[in-house]
């Protein structure tokens, strides 16, 4: 018996991912009301336990690590692209300088 609600039950599901769905589906449901019993309204809420909090924290840590790895990969790819652009630019400048020198020698 629950001090706030009267009769109460603790429900454990085999699939931890189903708790929120189940509580939302059951909350407000009317049961009973037949000839032998009175109608009742179920009140259901999901209270997150320590194990679930730990699982969520682990999932969040993994997601953060994945985001950091992706960001690092993007940064490295951007650096590689910038290095390629600079190499192309340097090659172009070198070719122009060589052409200018070659043209200067041709006019002599």
XYZ file of N, CA and C in Angstrom:
324
model
N 0.848 -1.182 0.000
C 0.000 0.000 0.000
C 0.889 1.240 0.000
N 0.604 2.136 -0.915
C 1.365 3.370 -1.064
C 0.673 4.478 -0.279
N 1.437 5.268 0.478
C 0.867 6.331 1.310
C 0.152 7.381 0.471
N 0.658 7.656 -0.721
C 0.075 8.698 -1.562
C -1.100 8.196 -2.383
N -1.021 6.992 -2.899
C -2.016 6.510 -3.847
C -2.900 5.386 -3.347
N -2.599 4.787 -2.247
C -3.380 3.627 -1.802
C -2.722 2.362 -2.305
N -3.458 1.552 -3.027
C -2.874 0.324 -3.577
C -1.859 0.678 -4.647
N -0.730 -0.021 -4.626
C 0.334 0.256 -5.586
C 1.035 -1.039 -5.963
N 1.684 -1.013 -7.092
C 2.437 -2.176 -7.560
C 3.722 -1.708 -8.218
N 4.726 -2.520 -8.090
C 5.989 -2.283 -8.787
C 6.050 -3.298 -9.922
N 6.309 -2.823 -11.112
C 6.338 -3.689 -12.286
C 7.752 -3.708 -12.841
N 8.244 -4.891 -13.142
C 9.544 -5.022 -13.783
C 9.327 -5.709 -15.122
N 9.881 -5.130 -16.154
C 9.741 -5.661 -17.505
C 11.037 -6.333 -17.941
N 10.922 -7.278 -18.839
C 12.113 -7.951 -19.362
C 12.923 -7.027 -20.263
N 12.248 -6.156 -20.972
C 12.906 -5.225 -21.889
C 12.982 -3.846 -21.235
N 14.180 -3.442 -20.825
C 14.357 -2.155 -20.144
C 13.914 -0.966 -20.985
N 13.969 -1.114 -22.296
C 13.596 -0.015 -23.177
C 12.085 0.225 -23.210
N 11.296 -0.684 -22.659
C 9.834 -0.596 -22.748
C 9.182 0.155 -21.589
N 9.925 0.496 -20.576
C 9.321 1.111 -19.393
C 8.570 2.403 -19.704
N 9.197 3.299 -20.416
C 8.532 4.585 -20.696
C 7.280 4.379 -21.533
N 7.375 3.503 -22.543
C 6.218 3.231 -23.382
C 5.088 2.626 -22.549
N 5.419 1.627 -21.720
C 4.404 0.944 -20.921
C 3.735 1.904 -19.938
N 4.537 2.745 -19.295
C 3.939 3.667 -18.325
C 3.018 4.671 -19.017
N 3.404 5.121 -20.206
C 2.553 6.060 -20.943
C 1.259 5.388 -21.395
N 1.339 4.127 -21.803
C 0.157 3.398 -22.250
C -0.805 3.101 -21.090
N -0.264 2.773 -19.931
C -1.106 2.381 -18.799
C -1.675 3.560 -18.023
N -0.952 4.684 -18.012
C -1.398 5.827 -17.208
C -2.751 6.341 -17.706
N -3.690 6.413 -16.796
C -5.026 6.905 -17.123
C -5.993 5.839 -17.605
N -5.521 4.605 -17.740
C -6.384 3.523 -18.212
C -7.435 3.183 -17.146
N -8.659 2.979 -17.576
C -9.733 2.600 -16.662
C -9.887 1.084 -16.700
N -9.956 0.483 -15.518
C -10.138 -0.971 -15.435
C -11.244 -1.273 -14.438
N -11.737 -2.470 -14.479
C -12.791 -2.882 -13.544
C -14.124 -2.296 -13.956
N -14.967 -2.108 -12.954
C -16.277 -1.547 -13.223
C -17.319 -2.586 -13.569
N -16.940 -3.851 -13.421
C -17.910 -4.912 -13.676
C -18.840 -5.059 -12.476
N -19.640 -6.077 -12.488
C -20.616 -6.301 -11.419
C -19.942 -6.556 -10.083
N -18.755 -7.169 -10.095
C -18.118 -7.562 -8.838
C -17.103 -6.545 -8.319
N -16.680 -5.611 -9.116
C -15.650 -4.675 -8.649
C -15.926 -3.258 -9.131
N -15.323 -2.321 -8.434
C -15.517 -0.927 -8.813
C -14.499 -0.526 -9.864
N -14.841 0.481 -10.640
C -13.932 0.967 -11.667
C -12.764 1.703 -11.023
N -11.593 1.476 -11.559
C -10.380 2.130 -11.069
C -9.673 2.797 -12.247
N -8.951 3.844 -11.945
C -8.112 4.494 -12.947
C -6.664 4.231 -12.558
N -5.927 3.645 -13.484
C -4.509 3.372 -13.222
C -3.704 4.652 -13.350
N -2.799 4.841 -12.449
C -1.821 5.917 -12.528
C -0.474 5.237 -12.585
N 0.253 5.512 -13.624
C 1.510 4.809 -13.841
C 2.590 5.822 -14.186
N 3.745 5.662 -13.593
C 4.874 6.519 -13.929
C 6.144 5.684 -13.904
N 7.065 6.087 -14.700
C 8.344 5.390 -14.779
C 9.343 6.137 -13.904
N 9.845 5.459 -12.917
C 10.867 6.036 -12.050
C 12.195 5.392 -12.445
N 13.106 6.209 -12.884
C 14.381 5.694 -13.368
C 15.232 5.232 -12.188
N 15.686 3.991 -12.260
C 16.518 3.417 -11.205
C 18.004 3.662 -11.450
N 18.808 3.251 -10.487
C 20.255 3.464 -10.566
C 20.867 2.749 -11.768
N 20.432 1.516 -12.018
C 20.979 0.768 -13.152
C 20.703 1.477 -14.469
N 19.479 1.968 -14.630
C 19.117 2.690 -15.855
C 19.916 3.978 -15.974
N 20.102 4.689 -14.862
C 20.905 5.908 -14.895
C 22.336 5.601 -15.328
N 22.890 4.491 -14.843
C 24.243 4.094 -15.244
C 24.291 3.743 -16.734
N 23.283 3.005 -17.209
C 23.248 2.656 -18.635
C 23.155 3.914 -19.496
N 22.321 4.838 -19.082
C 22.178 6.083 -19.848
C 23.481 6.874 -19.854
N 24.153 6.921 -18.704
C 25.424 7.639 -18.624
C 26.463 7.000 -19.543
N 26.500 5.664 -19.568
C 27.440 4.963 -20.450
C 27.128 5.249 -21.918
N 25.838 5.220 -22.261
C 25.455 5.504 -23.648
C 25.834 6.933 -24.020
N 25.631 7.878 -23.105
C 25.974 9.272 -23.376
C 27.481 9.436 -23.528
N 28.256 8.763 -22.682
C 29.714 8.824 -22.803
C 30.158 8.274 -24.157
N 29.577 7.155 -24.553
C 29.928 6.561 -25.846
C 29.548 7.502 -26.990
N 28.388 8.128 -26.886
C 27.950 9.057 -27.926
C 28.879 10.265 -27.985
N 29.296 10.773 -26.832
C 30.225 11.902 -26.805
C 31.562 11.519 -27.417
N 32.048 10.319 -27.098
C 33.315 9.855 -27.666
C 33.203 9.726 -29.178
N 32.067 9.228 -29.655
C 31.866 9.097 -31.093
C 31.814 10.463 -31.770
N 31.108 11.416 -31.132
C 31.052 12.771 -31.691
C 32.440 13.396 -31.734
N 33.227 13.193 -30.676
C 34.586 13.737 -30.638
C 35.449 13.113 -31.722
N 35.322 11.807 -31.928
C 36.100 11.125 -32.965
C 35.715 11.633 -34.354
N 34.418 11.827 -34.593
C 33.969 12.351 -35.883
C 34.479 13.773 -36.099
N 34.432 14.580 -35.060
C 34.924 15.955 -35.155
C 36.423 15.961 -35.448
N 37.176 15.079 -34.803
C 38.615 14.966 -35.052
C 38.873 14.528 -36.487
N 38.080 13.576 -36.978
C 38.224 13.120 -38.362
C 37.947 14.276 -39.331
N 36.887 15.039 -39.073
C 36.566 16.187 -39.936
C 37.688 17.215 -39.907
N 38.246 17.451 -38.723
C 39.335 18.426 -38.590
C 40.543 17.973 -39.402
N 40.886 16.684 -39.302
C 42.034 16.159 -40.050
C 41.793 16.215 -41.553
N 40.563 15.901 -41.964
C 40.245 15.976 -43.390
C 40.345 17.410 -43.891
N 39.870 18.368 -43.089
C 39.966 19.779 -43.469
C 41.429 20.205 -43.551
N 42.249 19.754 -42.622
C 43.678 20.076 -42.657
C 44.332 19.479 -43.900
N 43.964 18.247 -44.236
C 44.537 17.601 -45.428
C 44.121 18.353 -46.690
N 42.872 18.784 -46.759
C 42.405 19.555 -47.906
C 43.153 20.884 -48.002
N 43.355 21.528 -46.871
C 44.095 22.799 -46.855
C 45.542 22.574 -47.289
N 46.152 21.479 -46.830
C 47.531 21.168 -47.231
C 47.600 20.923 -48.741
N 46.600 20.231 -49.286
C 46.569 19.996 -50.737
C 46.429 21.314 -51.497
N 45.565 22.200 -51.008
C 45.391 23.507 -51.664
C 46.693 24.298 -51.635
N 47.363 24.290 -50.472
C 48.624 25.022 -50.361
C 49.693 24.419 -51.262
N 49.748 23.080 -51.337
C 50.727 22.423 -52.211
C 50.469 22.781 -53.669
N 49.203 22.790 -54.068
C 48.859 23.175 -55.446
C 49.256 24.621 -55.714
N 49.027 25.472 -54.727
C 49.363 26.897 -54.886
C 50.874 27.080 -55.016
N 51.616 26.389 -54.149
C 53.075 26.479 -54.199
C 53.582 25.953 -55.540
N 53.009 24.838 -56.003
C 53.416 24.279 -57.297
C 53.126 25.275 -58.422
N 51.980 25.949 -58.332
C 51.636 26.953 -59.346
C 52.595 28.123 -59.330
N 52.943 28.581 -58.140
C 53.895 29.698 -58.008
C 55.262 29.272 -58.533
N 55.687 28.048 -58.192
C 56.980 27.551 -58.659
C 56.998 27.435 -60.176
N 55.907 26.946 -60.750
C 55.831 26.829 -62.206
C 55.863 28.200 -62.858
N 55.162 29.153 -62.272
C 55.162 30.513 -62.817
C 56.551 31.128 -62.726
N 57.220 30.896 -61.604
C 58.572 31.434 -61.436
C 59.531 30.780 -62.428
N 59.396 29.478 -62.628
C 60.253 28.777 -63.578
C 59.972 29.272 -64.996
N 58.722 29.483 -65.305
C 58.362 30.002 -66.627
C 58.905 31.400 -66.836
N 58.859 32.210 -65.793
C 59.372 33.573 -65.900
C 60.879 33.548 -66.103
N 61.560 32.654 -65.410
C 63.012 32.541 -65.589
C 63.342 32.013 -66.976
N 62.561 31.025 -67.408
C 62.793 30.462 -68.742
C 62.557 31.503 -69.828
N 61.537 32.320 -69.644
C 61.226 33.389 -70.592
C 62.315 34.447 -70.580
N 62.897 34.726 -69.403
C 63.970 35.699 -69.306
C 65.205 35.195 -70.026
N 65.490 33.883 -69.923
C 66.642 33.318 -70.610
C 66.417 33.310 -72.124
N 65.175 33.100 -72.562
C 64.890 33.055 -73.990
C 65.120 34.415 -74.647
N 64.894 35.498 -73.905
C 65.024 36.814 -74.477
C 66.474 37.276 -74.521
N 67.376 36.556 -73.902
C 68.779 36.950 -73.872
C 69.489 36.606 -75.112
